[in-house]
């Protein structure tokens, strides 16, 4: 599937991965990874962590081992749920359940085993990834992104949109970013407030009792 409408605005790969679902635990809940393992690969291409040839190779591997691909996809959604809960707790300045860290540590050890230092033409060093062998290896860059954010990021900048629940890293100078996107959630909230104001002005007694919007 395509990911039109799924803007990568989290500012960190791990947060963008969490944002493949929105409006969690509400009637408007949105899921962008519906198509199984192939969808996960397409998202990785979309997010820039996987090349087309590598994705094609992994898709072939998944077709040869469908049960394994299904399990990997379920594990990916579970990993996403853990990362979401972790950063949601941080954004709300709440305590982190220790099992989240245990799970992340185990995943992080695997991710590190696939990282390699290389020297670039300008003489500087950088990390690169060994080619994926297991289907689940595509999750490694996401895990690495989460570890880097936890260790090197300013955690007070991890925020959550009060509209759709998307997570983002607020890199604005005055830490003033509230919404995932002002054009989207910000304006919708503004419109709701405006509508509520009109309603209270025109029907002064209608805003009490059950059923109010
Ligand atoms: Zn939002």
CSV table of C-alpha atoms and ligand atoms in Angstrom, one decimal:
chain,number,residue,atom,x,y,z
A,1,UNK,CA,0.0,0.0,0.0
A,2,UNK,CA,1.0,3.6,-0.3
A,3,UNK,CA,1.5,5.8,2.7
A,4,UNK,CA,0.0,9.0,1.4
A,5,UNK,CA,-1.3,11.1,4.3
A,6,UNK,CA,1.1,9.4,6.6
A,7,UNK,CA,3.5,12.3,7.1
A,8,UNK,CA,6.9,11.5,8.7
A,9,UNK,CA,6.7,14.4,11.2
A,10,UNK,CA,7.9,12.6,14.4
A,11,UNK,CA,11.4,13.9,14.0
A,12,UNK,CA,12.8,10.5,14.9
A,13,UNK,CA,12.5,7.2,13.1
A,14,UNK,CA,11.2,5.3,16.2
A,15,UNK,CA,8.4,8.0,16.8
A,16,UNK,CA,7.4,7.8,13.1
A,17,UNK,CA,7.1,4.1,13.5
A,18,UNK,CA,4.8,4.6,16.5
A,19,UNK,CA,2.8,7.0,14.3
A,20,UNK,CA,1.8,4.2,11.9
A,21,UNK,CA,-1.3,4.1,14.2
A,22,UNK,CA,-3.3,7.1,15.3
A,23,UNK,CA,-6.2,7.9,17.6
A,24,UNK,CA,-5.4,4.8,19.7
A,25,UNK,CA,-8.2,3.4,21.8
A,26,UNK,CA,-10.8,5.7,20.3
A,27,UNK,CA,-13.6,5.1,17.8
A,28,UNK,CA,-11.5,6.9,15.1
A,29,UNK,CA,-8.5,4.5,15.6
A,30,UNK,CA,-6.4,4.4,12.5
A,31,UNK,CA,-4.0,1.7,11.4
A,32,UNK,CA,-1.6,2.3,8.6
A,33,UNK,CA,0.1,-1.2,8.7
A,34,UNK,CA,-2.8,-3.4,7.7
A,35,UNK,CA,-1.2,-5.5,5.0
A,36,UNK,CA,1.1,-7.7,7.0
A,37,UNK,CA,4.8,-8.1,6.6
A,38,UNK,CA,4.9,-6.7,3.0
A,39,UNK,CA,3.4,-3.5,4.4
A,40,UNK,CA,6.1,-3.3,7.0
A,41,UNK,CA,8.7,-3.5,4.3
A,42,UNK,CA,6.9,-0.8,2.2
A,43,UNK,CA,6.9,1.4,5.3
A,44,UNK,CA,10.6,0.9,5.8
A,45,UNK,CA,11.2,2.0,2.2
A,46,UNK,CA,9.0,5.0,2.8
A,47,UNK,CA,10.9,5.9,5.9
A,48,UNK,CA,14.2,5.5,4.1
A,49,UNK,CA,15.7,2.6,6.1
A,50,UNK,CA,15.4,-0.1,3.5
A,51,UNK,CA,16.4,-0.2,-0.2
A,52,UNK,CA,14.1,-1.5,-2.9
A,53,UNK,CA,16.4,-4.5,-3.8
A,54,UNK,CA,16.7,-5.5,-0.2
A,55,UNK,CA,12.9,-5.3,0.2
A,56,UNK,CA,12.4,-7.4,-2.9
A,57,UNK,CA,14.7,-10.0,-1.5
A,58,UNK,CA,12.9,-10.0,1.8
A,59,UNK,CA,9.5,-10.2,0.2
A,60,UNK,CA,10.7,-13.3,-1.6
A,61,UNK,CA,12.0,-14.8,1.6
A,62,UNK,CA,8.6,-14.0,3.3
A,63,UNK,CA,6.7,-15.7,0.5
A,64,UNK,CA,8.8,-18.8,1.0
A,65,UNK,CA,8.2,-18.7,4.8
A,66,UNK,CA,4.7,-17.3,5.2
A,67,UNK,CA,4.2,-18.4,8.8
A,68,UNK,CA,7.5,-16.8,9.8
A,69,UNK,CA,6.5,-13.6,8.0
A,70,UNK,CA,3.2,-13.5,9.8
A,71,UNK,CA,4.9,-14.0,13.2
A,72,UNK,CA,7.5,-11.3,12.4
A,73,UNK,CA,4.7,-8.9,11.5
A,74,UNK,CA,2.9,-9.6,14.8
A,75,UNK,CA,6.2,-9.1,16.7
A,76,UNK,CA,6.7,-5.8,14.9
A,77,UNK,CA,3.2,-4.6,16.0
A,78,UNK,CA,4.1,-5.7,19.6
A,79,UNK,CA,7.4,-3.9,19.4
A,80,UNK,CA,5.5,-0.8,18.1
A,81,UNK,CA,3.1,-1.0,21.1
A,82,UNK,CA,6.0,-1.2,23.5
A,83,UNK,CA,7.8,1.8,21.9
A,84,UNK,CA,4.6,3.7,21.8
A,85,UNK,CA,3.9,3.1,25.5
A,86,UNK,CA,7.5,3.9,26.4
A,87,UNK,CA,7.4,7.3,24.7
A,88,UNK,CA,3.8,8.0,25.6
A,89,UNK,CA,4.8,7.6,29.3
A,90,UNK,CA,7.9,9.9,28.8
A,91,UNK,CA,5.7,12.5,27.0
A,92,UNK,CA,3.3,12.4,30.0
A,93,UNK,CA,6.2,12.5,32.4
A,94,UNK,CA,5.1,9.2,33.9
A,95,UNK,CA,7.2,6.3,35.2
A,96,UNK,CA,8.4,3.7,32.7
A,97,UNK,CA,7.4,0.1,33.5
A,98,UNK,CA,10.7,-1.8,33.8
A,99,UNK,CA,9.7,-4.6,31.3
A,100,UNK,CA,9.7,-2.0,28.5
A,101,UNK,CA,13.3,-1.4,29.1
A,102,UNK,CA,14.1,-5.1,29.3
A,103,UNK,CA,12.4,-5.7,26.0
A,104,UNK,CA,14.2,-2.8,24.4
A,105,UNK,CA,17.6,-4.0,25.8
A,106,UNK,CA,17.2,-7.4,24.2
A,107,UNK,CA,16.2,-5.9,20.9
A,108,UNK,CA,19.1,-3.4,21.1
A,109,UNK,CA,21.7,-6.1,21.6
A,110,UNK,CA,20.5,-7.7,18.4
A,111,UNK,CA,20.5,-4.4,16.5
A,112,UNK,CA,24.1,-3.7,17.7
A,113,UNK,CA,25.2,-7.0,16.3
A,114,UNK,CA,24.2,-5.9,12.8
A,115,UNK,CA,25.9,-2.5,13.0
A,116,UNK,CA,29.3,-1.9,11.4
A,117,UNK,CA,31.6,1.1,11.5
A,118,UNK,CA,32.8,2.4,8.2
A,119,UNK,CA,35.0,5.3,7.1
A,120,UNK,CA,33.5,7.8,4.7
A,121,UNK,CA,35.4,9.5,1.8
A,122,UNK,CA,35.7,12.6,3.9
A,123,UNK,CA,37.6,10.7,6.6
A,124,UNK,CA,34.8,10.7,9.1
A,125,UNK,CA,33.3,7.5,10.6
A,126,UNK,CA,29.7,6.4,10.6
A,127,UNK,CA,27.5,3.4,11.3
A,128,UNK,CA,26.1,1.3,8.6
A,129,UNK,CA,23.9,-1.8,8.6
A,130,UNK,CA,24.9,-5.3,7.5
A,131,UNK,CA,22.4,-6.7,5.0
A,132,UNK,CA,19.2,-8.1,6.5
A,133,UNK,CA,19.3,-11.9,6.8
A,134,UNK,CA,16.3,-12.6,9.1
A,135,UNK,CA,12.9,-11.1,8.3
A,136,UNK,CA,12.9,-9.3,11.6
A,137,UNK,CA,16.2,-7.5,10.9
A,138,UNK,CA,14.2,-4.6,9.3
A,139,UNK,CA,13.2,-3.5,12.8
A,140,UNK,CA,16.8,-2.9,13.9
A,141,UNK,CA,17.1,0.7,12.7
A,142,UNK,CA,13.9,1.5,14.6
A,143,UNK,CA,15.2,0.0,17.8
A,144,UNK,CA,18.6,1.8,17.3
A,145,UNK,CA,16.7,5.1,16.9
A,146,UNK,CA,14.8,4.5,20.1
A,147,UNK,CA,18.0,3.8,22.1
A,148,UNK,CA,19.7,6.8,20.6
A,149,UNK,CA,16.7,9.0,21.5
A,150,UNK,CA,16.7,7.7,25.0
A,151,UNK,CA,20.4,8.1,25.6
A,152,UNK,CA,21.2,11.3,23.6
A,153,UNK,CA,17.9,13.0,23.1
A,154,UNK,CA,16.4,15.7,25.3
A,155,UNK,CA,13.5,13.7,26.7
A,156,UNK,CA,11.6,16.8,27.8
A,157,UNK,CA,11.1,17.4,24.0
A,158,UNK,CA,9.3,14.1,23.4
A,159,UNK,CA,5.7,15.2,23.0
A,160,UNK,CA,2.4,13.8,22.1
A,161,UNK,CA,-0.3,15.5,20.0
A,162,UNK,CA,-3.4,16.0,22.1
A,163,UNK,CA,-5.5,15.5,18.9
A,164,UNK,CA,-4.4,12.3,17.2
A,165,UNK,CA,-1.9,10.9,19.8
A,166,UNK,CA,1.0,11.0,17.4
A,167,UNK,CA,4.4,11.3,19.1
A,168,UNK,CA,7.0,13.8,18.0
A,169,UNK,CA,10.3,15.3,19.0
A,170,UNK,CA,9.8,19.0,19.5
A,171,UNK,CA,12.9,20.7,18.1
A,172,UNK,CA,11.4,24.2,18.0
A,173,UNK,CA,13.6,26.8,19.6
A,174,UNK,CA,11.1,27.8,22.3
A,175,UNK,CA,9.7,24.3,22.8
A,176,UNK,CA,6.3,25.5,21.7
A,177,UNK,CA,5.1,22.7,19.5
A,178,UNK,CA,1.8,21.3,20.8
A,179,UNK,CA,0.3,19.7,17.7
A,180,UNK,CA,1.6,17.0,15.3
A,181,UNK,CA,0.7,19.5,12.6
A,182,UNK,CA,-0.9,22.8,13.2
A,183,UNK,CA,-2.6,22.6,9.7
A,184,UNK,CA,-4.3,19.3,10.7
A,185,UNK,CA,-4.9,18.7,14.4
A,186,UNK,CA,-4.3,22.3,15.5
A,187,UNK,CA,-6.9,23.7,13.1
A,188,UNK,CA,-9.3,21.0,13.9
A,189,UNK,CA,-9.1,21.8,17.6
A,190,UNK,CA,-9.5,25.5,16.8
A,191,UNK,CA,-12.6,24.8,14.7
A,192,UNK,CA,-14.0,22.6,17.5
A,193,UNK,CA,-13.4,25.4,20.1
A,194,UNK,CA,-15.0,27.9,17.7
A,195,UNK,CA,-18.1,25.7,17.2
A,196,UNK,CA,-18.4,25.2,20.9
A,197,UNK,CA,-18.3,29.0,21.5
A,198,UNK,CA,-21.0,29.6,18.9
A,199,UNK,CA,-23.1,26.9,20.4
A,200,UNK,CA,-22.8,28.3,23.9
A,201,UNK,CA,-23.6,31.8,22.6
A,202,UNK,CA,-26.7,30.8,20.6
A,203,UNK,CA,-28.1,28.2,23.0
A,204,UNK,CA,-27.2,29.3,26.5
A,205,UNK,CA,-28.9,26.4,28.3
A,206,UNK,CA,-28.1,23.7,25.8
A,207,UNK,CA,-24.6,23.0,27.1
A,208,UNK,CA,-25.6,21.1,30.2
A,209,UNK,CA,-26.8,17.6,30.6
A,210,UNK,CA,-25.7,14.4,28.7
A,211,UNK,CA,-25.0,14.2,25.0
A,212,UNK,CA,-23.1,17.5,24.6
A,213,UNK,CA,-20.4,17.4,22.0
B,1,LIG,ZN1,-2.3,15.3,15.8
